[in-house]
Amino acid sequence: MRAAEFLDGLLEPKSTEQALRELTAMTAGEKADVRNETLARLIAGDIQALLALTILAVVGLEGIEPDLLRLLRSPGASLEARAAAVILLRRTGFDVVQELDSLDRQSRMDLIEEVLAVDNAIRVAAQKDTPFEAIAAADPEDDEVDIDEVVDDLLEAFLASPEAAEAADADELRLWVDAFVRYGVVYGLGSPDCWDSGSVDELVTEILPRKITIESAADAAPAVPAFRTFFRWASRVASVPLAGEIDAFLQQVEPEFAAMMMDERRFGPAKSFALAGTAAGFDMSTEDGMRAFQQQWNEQQALPRPFTSNTKTDAAKKRKAKMAKLSRRKNRRRK
């Protein structure tokens, strides 16, 4: 089959699987012809970037890096085609950052935005017919999208899985995975299928300790096993390229997670307020308890602060405290 005929045939109703089977069955020479024809149509704007990227992922990029570079540098090419060139060059290991830095600021920002849009379209397409399809396509900033409902649907699909059925405590599994996914989406990390170890690091070492209140370190014990169970399921039912990397990170951080959740330095204002109320004997799980503690808190804040005019003494004390803290850090490093 000639390359042009194959690409023309993609316009006819056929499944993606059928087209990929045809591509895979081609000889090396036929794949090279398809590769060159696809690139020519991409440059001419006669094929969508997403389709071109899908085809080239199968037939390979051998020998077309110079053409891709010319496409990237061509001001007459469409923004979508140039974005596709950036994505393809990135796959070859080419330093696209240096190339983008050579553009003026507005052109660079426009191209980067288009690259992100095409990347997102690729990711959404990869999750078609999986439990992640809706959340991959959802925009948290779109007021018409009910993110809570999308997250709920994903959570229910997970909880109905064989992986979830193996959990010792279904309630704890639901609690922690719900917080894990929901905070990740709300705080701009995107759908879990596109997370990497850096995203998960931010979640478990910063966001969750800042937002989630627990009574003791023991309460955090089920958390990391729950996160790992979620990603085992995700890697089975959907495309999650970095699931292995994420699991390795979670294994590494698990011994420290409970301590992070109890570390006051990591608490957010709302969590600190809730814990302070509990420590003062108020039931912070009820509105009456929160209201009563809020009143006491406000009264305490209104009390006059002790005043000292000896600013030199105060400054000396602060310097001494800083030096002591620095000394402790140095001593810890020596151990």
Coordinates of N, CA and C in Angstrom, one line a residue, residues 105-300:
R105 N 9.8 36.8 23.1 CA 9.0 36.3 24.3 C 7.6 35.9 23.9
Q106 N 6.9 36.7 23.1 CA 5.5 36.4 22.8 C 5.4 35.1 21.9
S107 N 6.4 35.0 20.9 CA 6.4 33.8 20.1 C 6.6 32.5 20.9
R108 N 7.6 32.7 21.9 CA 7.9 31.6 22.7 C 6.7 31.1 23.6
M109 N 6.0 32.1 24.2 CA 4.9 31.8 25.0 C 3.8 31.2 24.2
D110 N 3.5 31.7 23.0 CA 2.4 31.1 22.2 C 2.7 29.7 21.8
L111 N 4.0 29.4 21.5 CA 4.4 28.1 21.1 C 4.3 27.1 22.2
I112 N 4.8 27.5 23.4 CA 4.8 26.7 24.6 C 3.3 26.4 25.0
E113 N 2.4 27.4 24.9 CA 1.0 27.1 25.2 C 0.4 26.1 24.2
E114 N 0.8 26.2 22.9 CA 0.3 25.2 22.0 C 0.9 23.8 22.2
V115 N 2.1 23.7 22.6 CA 2.7 22.4 22.9 C 2.0 21.8 24.1
L116 N 1.7 22.6 25.1 CA 0.9 22.1 26.2 C -0.5 21.6 25.8
A117 N -1.1 22.3 24.9 CA -2.4 21.9 24.4 C -2.3 20.6 23.7
V118 N -1.3 20.5 22.8 CA -1.2 19.2 22.0 C -0.8 18.1 22.9
D119 N 0.1 18.3 23.9 CA 0.5 17.3 24.9 C -0.8 16.8 25.6
N120 N -1.6 17.8 26.0 CA -2.8 17.4 26.7 C -3.8 16.6 25.9
A121 N -3.9 16.9 24.6 CA -4.7 16.2 23.7 C -4.2 14.7 23.5
I122 N -2.9 14.6 23.5 CA -2.3 13.2 23.4 C -2.7 12.4 24.7
R123 N -2.6 13.1 25.8 CA -2.9 12.4 27.1 C -4.3 12.0 27.2
V124 N -5.2 12.9 26.8 CA -6.7 12.6 26.8 C -7.0 11.5 25.9
A125 N -6.4 11.5 24.7 CA -6.6 10.4 23.7 C -6.1 9.1 24.3
A126 N -5.0 9.1 25.0 CA -4.5 7.8 25.6 C -5.4 7.3 26.6
Q127 N -6.2 8.1 27.3 CA -7.1 7.6 28.3 C -8.5 7.3 27.8
K128 N -8.8 7.4 26.5 CA -10.1 7.1 26.0 C -10.5 5.7 26.4
D129 N -11.7 5.5 26.8 CA -12.3 4.3 27.2 C -11.7 3.7 28.5
T130 N -11.0 4.5 29.3 CA -10.5 4.1 30.6 C -11.2 4.9 31.7
P131 N -11.1 4.5 32.9 CA -11.7 5.2 34.0 C -11.1 6.6 34.2
F132 N -10.0 6.9 33.5 CA -9.4 8.3 33.6 C -9.8 9.2 32.5
E133 N -10.7 8.7 31.6 CA -11.0 9.6 30.5 C -11.6 10.9 30.9
A134 N -12.6 10.9 31.8 CA -13.3 12.1 32.2 C -12.3 13.1 32.9
I135 N -11.5 12.6 33.9 CA -10.7 13.4 34.7 C -9.5 13.9 33.8
A136 N -9.1 13.2 32.9 CA -8.0 13.6 32.0 C -8.4 14.8 31.1
A137 N -9.7 14.8 30.8 CA -10.2 15.9 29.9 C -10.8 17.1 30.7
A138 N -10.9 16.9 32.0 CA -11.6 18.0 32.8 C -10.6 19.1 33.1
D139 N -11.2 20.3 33.0 CA -10.4 21.5 33.3 C -10.9 22.1 34.7
P140 N -10.1 22.0 35.7 CA -10.6 22.5 37.1 C -11.0 23.9 37.1
E141 N -10.5 24.7 36.2 CA -10.8 26.2 36.1 C -12.1 26.5 35.4
D142 N -12.7 25.4 34.7 CA -13.9 25.6 34.0 C -15.1 25.5 35.0
D143 N -15.8 26.5 35.1 CA -17.0 26.6 36.1 C -18.1 25.6 35.7
E144 N -18.1 25.2 34.4 CA -19.1 24.3 34.0 C -18.8 22.8 34.3
V145 N -17.6 22.6 34.7 CA -17.1 21.2 35.0 C -17.2 20.9 36.5
D146 N -17.9 19.9 36.9 CA -18.1 19.5 38.3 C -16.9 18.6 38.7
I147 N -15.9 19.2 39.1 CA -14.7 18.4 39.5 C -14.9 17.4 40.6
D148 N -15.8 17.7 41.5 CA -16.1 16.8 42.6 C -16.7 15.5 42.0
E149 N -17.6 15.7 41.1 CA -18.3 14.6 40.5 C -17.3 13.7 39.7
V150 N -16.4 14.4 39.0 CA -15.5 13.6 38.2 C -14.5 12.8 39.1
V151 N -14.1 13.4 40.2 CA -13.2 12.7 41.1 C -14.0 11.6 41.8
D152 N -15.2 11.8 42.1 CA -16.1 10.8 42.7 C -16.2 9.6 41.8
D153 N -16.4 9.8 40.5 CA -16.6 8.7 39.6 C -15.3 7.9 39.5
L154 N -14.2 8.6 39.5 CA -12.9 7.9 39.4 C -12.7 7.1 40.7
L155 N -13.0 7.6 41.8 CA -12.8 7.0 43.1 C -13.7 5.7 43.1
E156 N -14.9 5.8 42.7 CA -15.8 4.6 42.7 C -15.3 3.5 41.8
A157 N -14.8 3.9 40.7 CA -14.2 2.9 39.8 C -13.0 2.2 40.5
F158 N -12.2 2.9 41.2 CA -11.1 2.3 41.9 C -11.6 1.4 43.0
L159 N -12.5 1.9 43.8 CA -13.0 1.1 44.9 C -13.7 -0.2 44.5
A160 N -14.1 -0.2 43.3 CA -14.8 -1.5 42.8 C -13.8 -2.5 42.2
S161 N -12.5 -2.1 42.3 CA -11.4 -2.9 41.6 C -11.0 -4.1 42.5
P162 N -10.3 -5.1 41.9 CA -9.7 -6.2 42.7 C -8.6 -5.7 43.7
E163 N -7.9 -4.6 43.2 CA -6.8 -4.1 44.0 C -7.4 -3.5 45.3
A164 N -8.5 -2.7 45.2 CA -9.1 -2.1 46.4 C -9.7 -3.2 47.3
A165 N -10.2 -4.3 46.7 CA -10.8 -5.3 47.5 C -9.8 -6.0 48.5
E166 N -8.5 -5.9 48.2 CA -7.5 -6.5 49.0 C -7.1 -5.7 50.2
A167 N -7.6 -4.4 50.3 CA -7.2 -3.5 51.4 C -7.9 -4.0 52.7
A168 N -7.1 -3.9 53.8 CA -7.6 -4.4 55.1 C -8.7 -3.5 55.6
D169 N -8.7 -2.2 55.3 CA -9.7 -1.3 55.8 C -10.3 -0.5 54.7
A170 N -11.5 -0.8 54.2 CA -12.0 -0.1 53.0 C -12.3 1.4 53.3
D171 N -12.7 1.7 54.5 CA -13.0 3.1 54.9 C -11.7 3.9 54.8
E172 N -10.6 3.4 55.4 CA -9.3 4.2 55.4 C -8.8 4.3 53.9
L173 N -9.0 3.3 53.1 CA -8.6 3.3 51.7 C -9.3 4.5 51.0
R174 N -10.6 4.5 51.2 CA -11.5 5.5 50.6 C -11.0 6.9 51.1
L175 N -10.9 7.1 52.4 CA -10.5 8.4 52.9 C -9.2 8.9 52.4
W176 N -8.2 8.1 52.4 CA -6.9 8.6 51.9 C -6.8 8.8 50.4
V177 N -7.3 7.9 49.7 CA -7.2 8.0 48.2 C -8.1 9.2 47.7
D178 N -9.2 9.4 48.4 CA -10.0 10.5 48.0 C -9.3 11.8 48.2
A179 N -8.6 12.0 49.4 CA -7.8 13.2 49.7 C -6.7 13.3 48.7
F180 N -6.0 12.2 48.5 CA -4.8 12.2 47.6 C -5.2 12.7 46.2
V181 N -6.2 12.1 45.6 CA -6.6 12.5 44.2 C -7.2 13.9 44.2
R182 N -8.2 14.2 45.1 CA -8.9 15.4 45.1 C -8.0 16.6 45.3
Y183 N -7.1 16.6 46.3 CA -6.2 17.7 46.5 C -5.2 17.8 45.4
G184 N -4.8 16.7 44.8 CA -3.9 16.8 43.6 C -4.5 17.6 42.5
V185 N -5.8 17.3 42.2 CA -6.5 17.9 41.1 C -6.8 19.4 41.4
V186 N -7.3 19.6 42.6 CA -7.6 21.0 43.0 C -6.4 21.9 43.1
Y187 N -5.3 21.4 43.5 CA -4.0 22.2 43.6 C -3.2 22.2 42.3
G188 N -3.9 21.9 41.2 CA -3.3 22.1 39.9 C -2.3 21.1 39.4
L189 N -2.2 19.9 40.0 CA -1.3 18.9 39.5 C -1.9 18.1 38.4
G190 N -3.1 18.3 38.0 CA -3.7 17.6 36.9 C -4.3 16.3 37.2
S191 N -4.6 15.5 36.2 CA -5.1 14.2 36.4 C -4.0 13.2 36.9
P192 N -4.3 12.3 37.8 CA -3.3 11.4 38.3 C -2.5 10.6 37.3
D193 N -3.1 10.4 36.1 CA -2.4 9.7 35.0 C -1.2 10.4 34.5
C194 N -1.1 11.7 34.7 CA 0.0 12.5 34.3 C 1.0 12.9 35.4
W195 N 0.8 12.4 36.6 CA 1.7 12.8 37.7 C 3.0 12.1 37.5
D196 N 4.0 12.7 38.1 CA 5.3 12.0 38.2 C 5.7 12.0 39.7
S197 N 6.9 11.6 40.0 CA 7.3 11.5 41.4 C 7.4 12.9 42.1
G198 N 7.7 13.9 41.3 CA 7.7 15.3 41.8 C 6.3 15.7 42.2
S199 N 5.3 15.4 41.4 CA 3.9 15.7 41.8 C 3.5 15.1 43.1
V200 N 3.8 13.8 43.2 CA 3.5 13.0 44.4 C 4.3 13.5 45.6
D201 N 5.5 13.9 45.4 CA 6.3 14.5 46.5 C 5.6 15.7 47.0
E202 N 5.2 16.6 46.1 CA 4.5 17.8 46.6 C 3.3 17.5 47.4
L203 N 2.5 16.5 46.9 CA 1.3 16.1 47.6 C 1.6 15.5 49.0
V204 N 2.5 14.6 49.1 CA 2.6 13.9 50.4 C 3.5 14.6 51.4
T205 N 4.4 15.5 50.9 CA 5.3 16.2 51.9 C 4.8 17.6 52.2
E206 N 4.0 18.2 51.3 CA 3.5 19.6 51.5 C 2.0 19.7 51.7
I207 N 1.3 19.3 50.6 CA -0.1 19.6 50.6 C -0.9 18.8 51.7
L208 N -0.7 17.5 51.7 CA -1.5 16.7 52.7 C -1.1 17.1 54.1
P209 N 0.1 17.2 54.5 CA 0.4 17.6 55.9 C -0.1 19.0 56.2
R210 N -0.3 19.9 55.2 CA -0.8 21.2 55.5 C -2.3 21.2 55.6
K211 N -3.0 20.2 55.0 CA -4.4 20.3 54.9 C -5.2 19.2 55.8
I212 N -4.6 18.1 55.9 CA -5.3 16.9 56.6 C -5.0 16.9 58.1
T213 N -6.0 16.9 58.9 CA -5.8 16.8 60.4 C -6.0 15.4 60.9
I214 N -5.1 14.8 61.6 CA -5.2 13.5 62.2 C -4.8 13.7 63.7
E215 N -5.3 12.7 64.5 CA -5.1 12.8 65.9 C -3.7 12.3 66.4
S216 N -3.2 11.3 65.6 CA -1.9 10.7 66.0 C -1.2 10.2 64.8
A217 N 0.1 9.9 64.9 CA 0.8 9.4 63.8 C 0.3 8.1 63.3
A218 N -0.3 7.3 64.2 CA -0.8 6.0 63.8 C -1.9 6.1 62.8
D219 N -2.6 7.2 62.9 CA -3.7 7.4 61.9 C -3.2 7.5 60.5
A220 N -2.0 7.9 60.3 CA -1.4 8.0 59.0 C -0.9 6.7 58.4
A221 N -0.8 5.7 59.2 CA -0.2 4.4 58.7 C -0.8 3.9 57.4
P222 N -2.2 3.9 57.3 CA -2.7 3.3 56.0 C -2.5 4.2 54.8
A223 N -2.0 5.4 54.9 CA -2.1 6.3 53.8 C -1.2 5.9 52.6
V224 N 0.1 5.7 52.8 CA 1.0 5.4 51.7 C 0.6 4.1 51.1
P225 N 0.3 3.0 51.8 CA -0.1 1.8 51.2 C -1.4 2.0 50.3
A226 N -2.3 2.9 50.7 CA -3.5 3.2 49.9 C -3.1 3.9 48.6
F227 N -2.1 4.8 48.7 CA -1.7 5.5 47.5 C -1.0 4.5 46.5
R228 N -0.2 3.6 47.0 CA 0.4 2.6 46.2 C -0.6 1.7 45.5
T229 N -1.6 1.3 46.3 CA -2.7 0.5 45.8 C -3.4 1.2 44.6
F230 N -3.7 2.5 44.8 CA -4.3 3.3 43.8 C -3.5 3.2 42.5
F231 N -2.2 3.4 42.6 CA -1.4 3.5 41.3 C -1.2 2.1 40.7
R232 N -1.2 1.0 41.5 CA -1.2 -0.3 41.0 C -2.4 -0.5 40.1
W233 N -3.6 -0.1 40.6 CA -4.8 -0.2 39.8 C -4.7 0.7 38.6
A234 N -4.2 1.9 38.7 CA -4.2 2.9 37.6 C -3.3 2.4 36.5
S235 N -2.1 1.8 36.9 CA -1.2 1.2 35.8 C -1.8 0.0 35.1
R236 N -2.7 -0.7 35.7 CA -3.4 -1.8 35.1 C -4.5 -1.4 34.1
V237 N -5.3 -0.4 34.5 CA -6.4 0.0 33.7 C -6.2 1.1 32.8
A238 N -5.1 1.9 32.9 CA -4.9 3.1 32.1 C -3.5 3.3 31.8
S239 N -3.2 4.3 31.0 CA -1.8 4.6 30.6 C -1.3 5.6 31.6
V240 N -0.4 5.0 32.5 CA 0.3 5.9 33.5 C 1.8 5.6 33.3
P241 N 2.5 6.4 32.5 CA 3.8 6.0 32.1 C 4.8 6.0 33.3
L242 N 4.5 6.8 34.3 CA 5.5 6.9 35.4 C 5.0 6.2 36.7
A243 N 4.1 5.2 36.6 CA 3.6 4.5 37.7 C 4.7 3.9 38.5
G244 N 5.7 3.3 37.8 CA 6.8 2.6 38.5 C 7.7 3.6 39.3
E245 N 7.9 4.7 38.7 CA 8.7 5.8 39.4 C 8.0 6.3 40.6
I246 N 6.7 6.5 40.5 CA 5.9 6.9 41.6 C 5.9 5.9 42.8
D247 N 5.7 4.6 42.4 CA 5.7 3.6 43.4 C 7.0 3.5 44.2
A248 N 8.1 3.7 43.5 CA 9.4 3.7 44.1 C 9.6 4.9 45.1
F249 N 9.1 6.0 44.7 CA 9.1 7.2 45.6 C 8.3 7.0 46.8
L250 N 7.1 6.4 46.6 CA 6.2 6.2 47.8 C 6.8 5.2 48.8
Q251 N 7.5 4.2 48.3 CA 8.2 3.2 49.1 C 9.2 4.0 50.0
Q252 N 9.9 4.9 49.3 CA 11.0 5.6 50.0 C 10.5 6.5 51.1
V253 N 9.3 7.2 50.8 CA 8.8 8.2 51.7 C 7.9 7.6 52.8
E254 N 7.5 6.4 52.7 CA 6.5 5.8 53.6 C 7.0 5.8 55.1
P255 N 8.2 5.5 55.4 CA 8.6 5.5 56.8 C 8.6 6.9 57.4
E256 N 8.6 8.0 56.6 CA 8.7 9.3 57.1 C 7.3 10.0 57.1
F257 N 6.3 9.4 56.4 CA 5.1 10.2 56.2 C 4.3 10.5 57.4
A258 N 4.2 9.6 58.4 CA 3.4 9.8 59.6 C 4.0 11.0 60.4
A259 N 5.4 11.1 60.4 CA 6.0 12.2 61.1 C 5.8 13.5 60.4
M260 N 5.7 13.5 59.1 CA 5.4 14.7 58.3 C 4.0 15.2 58.7
M261 N 3.1 14.3 58.8 CA 1.7 14.6 59.1 C 1.5 15.3 60.4
M262 N 2.5 15.0 61.4 CA 2.4 15.5 62.7 C 3.4 16.7 62.9
D263 N 4.1 17.1 61.9 CA 5.1 18.1 62.0 C 4.4 19.5 61.9
E264 N 4.4 20.2 63.0 CA 3.6 21.5 63.1 C 4.2 22.5 62.1
R265 N 5.4 22.4 61.7 CA 6.0 23.3 60.7 C 5.4 23.2 59.4
R266 N 4.7 22.1 59.1 CA 4.1 21.8 57.8 C 2.6 22.2 57.8
F267 N 2.1 22.5 59.0 CA 0.6 22.7 59.1 C 0.2 24.0 58.4
G268 N -1.0 24.0 57.8 CA -1.6 25.3 57.3 C -2.3 26.0 58.4
P269 N -2.7 27.2 58.2 CA -3.4 28.0 59.3 C -4.7 27.3 59.7
A270 N -5.5 26.7 58.8 CA -6.7 26.1 59.2 C -6.5 24.8 60.1
K271 N -5.5 24.1 59.7 CA -5.1 22.9 60.4 C -4.6 23.2 61.8
S272 N -3.7 24.2 61.9 CA -3.2 24.7 63.2 C -4.3 25.2 64.1
F273 N -5.3 25.9 63.5 CA -6.4 26.4 64.3 C -7.2 25.2 64.9
A274 N -7.5 24.2 64.0 CA -8.3 23.1 64.5 C -7.6 22.3 65.6
L275 N -6.3 22.1 65.4 CA -5.5 21.4 66.4 C -5.4 22.2 67.7
A276 N -5.3 23.5 67.6 CA -5.2 24.3 68.8 C -6.5 24.2 69.6
G277 N -7.7 24.2 68.9 CA -9.0 24.1 69.5 C -9.1 22.8 70.2
T278 N -8.7 21.7 69.5 CA -8.8 20.4 70.2 C -7.9 20.3 71.4
A279 N -6.7 20.9 71.3 CA -5.8 20.9 72.5 C -6.4 21.7 73.7
A280 N -7.2 22.7 73.3 CA -7.8 23.5 74.4 C -9.1 22.9 74.9
G281 N -9.5 21.8 74.4 CA -10.6 21.1 75.0 C -11.9 21.3 74.2
F282 N -11.9 21.9 73.0 CA -13.1 22.1 72.3 C -13.3 21.0 71.3
D283 N -14.6 20.7 71.0 CA -14.9 19.7 70.0 C -14.9 20.4 68.6
M284 N -13.8 20.3 67.9 CA -13.7 21.0 66.6 C -14.4 20.3 65.5
S285 N -15.0 19.2 65.7 CA -15.8 18.5 64.7 C -17.2 19.1 64.6
T286 N -17.6 20.0 65.5 CA -18.9 20.6 65.5 C -18.8 22.1 65.3
E287 N -19.9 22.7 64.7 CA -19.9 24.1 64.5 C -19.9 24.9 65.8
D288 N -20.6 24.3 66.9 CA -20.6 25.0 68.2 C -19.2 25.0 68.8
G289 N -18.5 23.9 68.7 CA -17.2 23.8 69.2 C -16.2 24.8 68.5
M290 N -16.3 24.9 67.2 CA -15.5 25.8 66.4 C -15.8 27.2 66.8
R291 N -17.1 27.5 66.9 CA -17.5 28.9 67.2 C -17.0 29.3 68.6
A292 N -17.1 28.4 69.5 CA -16.7 28.7 70.9 C -15.2 29.0 71.0
F293 N -14.5 28.1 70.3 CA -13.0 28.3 70.3 C -12.6 29.6 69.5
Q294 N -13.4 29.9 68.5 CA -13.1 31.1 67.7 C -13.3 32.3 68.6
Q295 N -14.3 32.3 69.4 CA -14.6 33.4 70.3 C -13.4 33.6 71.4
Q296 N -13.0 32.5 71.9 CA -11.9 32.5 72.9 C -10.6 33.0 72.2
W297 N -10.4 32.5 71.0 CA -9.2 32.9 70.2 C -9.2 34.4 69.9
N298 N -10.3 34.9 69.5 CA -10.4 36.4 69.3 C -10.2 37.2 70.5
E299 N -10.7 36.7 71.7 CA -10.5 37.4 72.9 C -9.0 37.5 73.3
Q300 N -8.3 36.3 73.1 CA -6.9 36.2 73.4 C -6.1 37.2 72.5

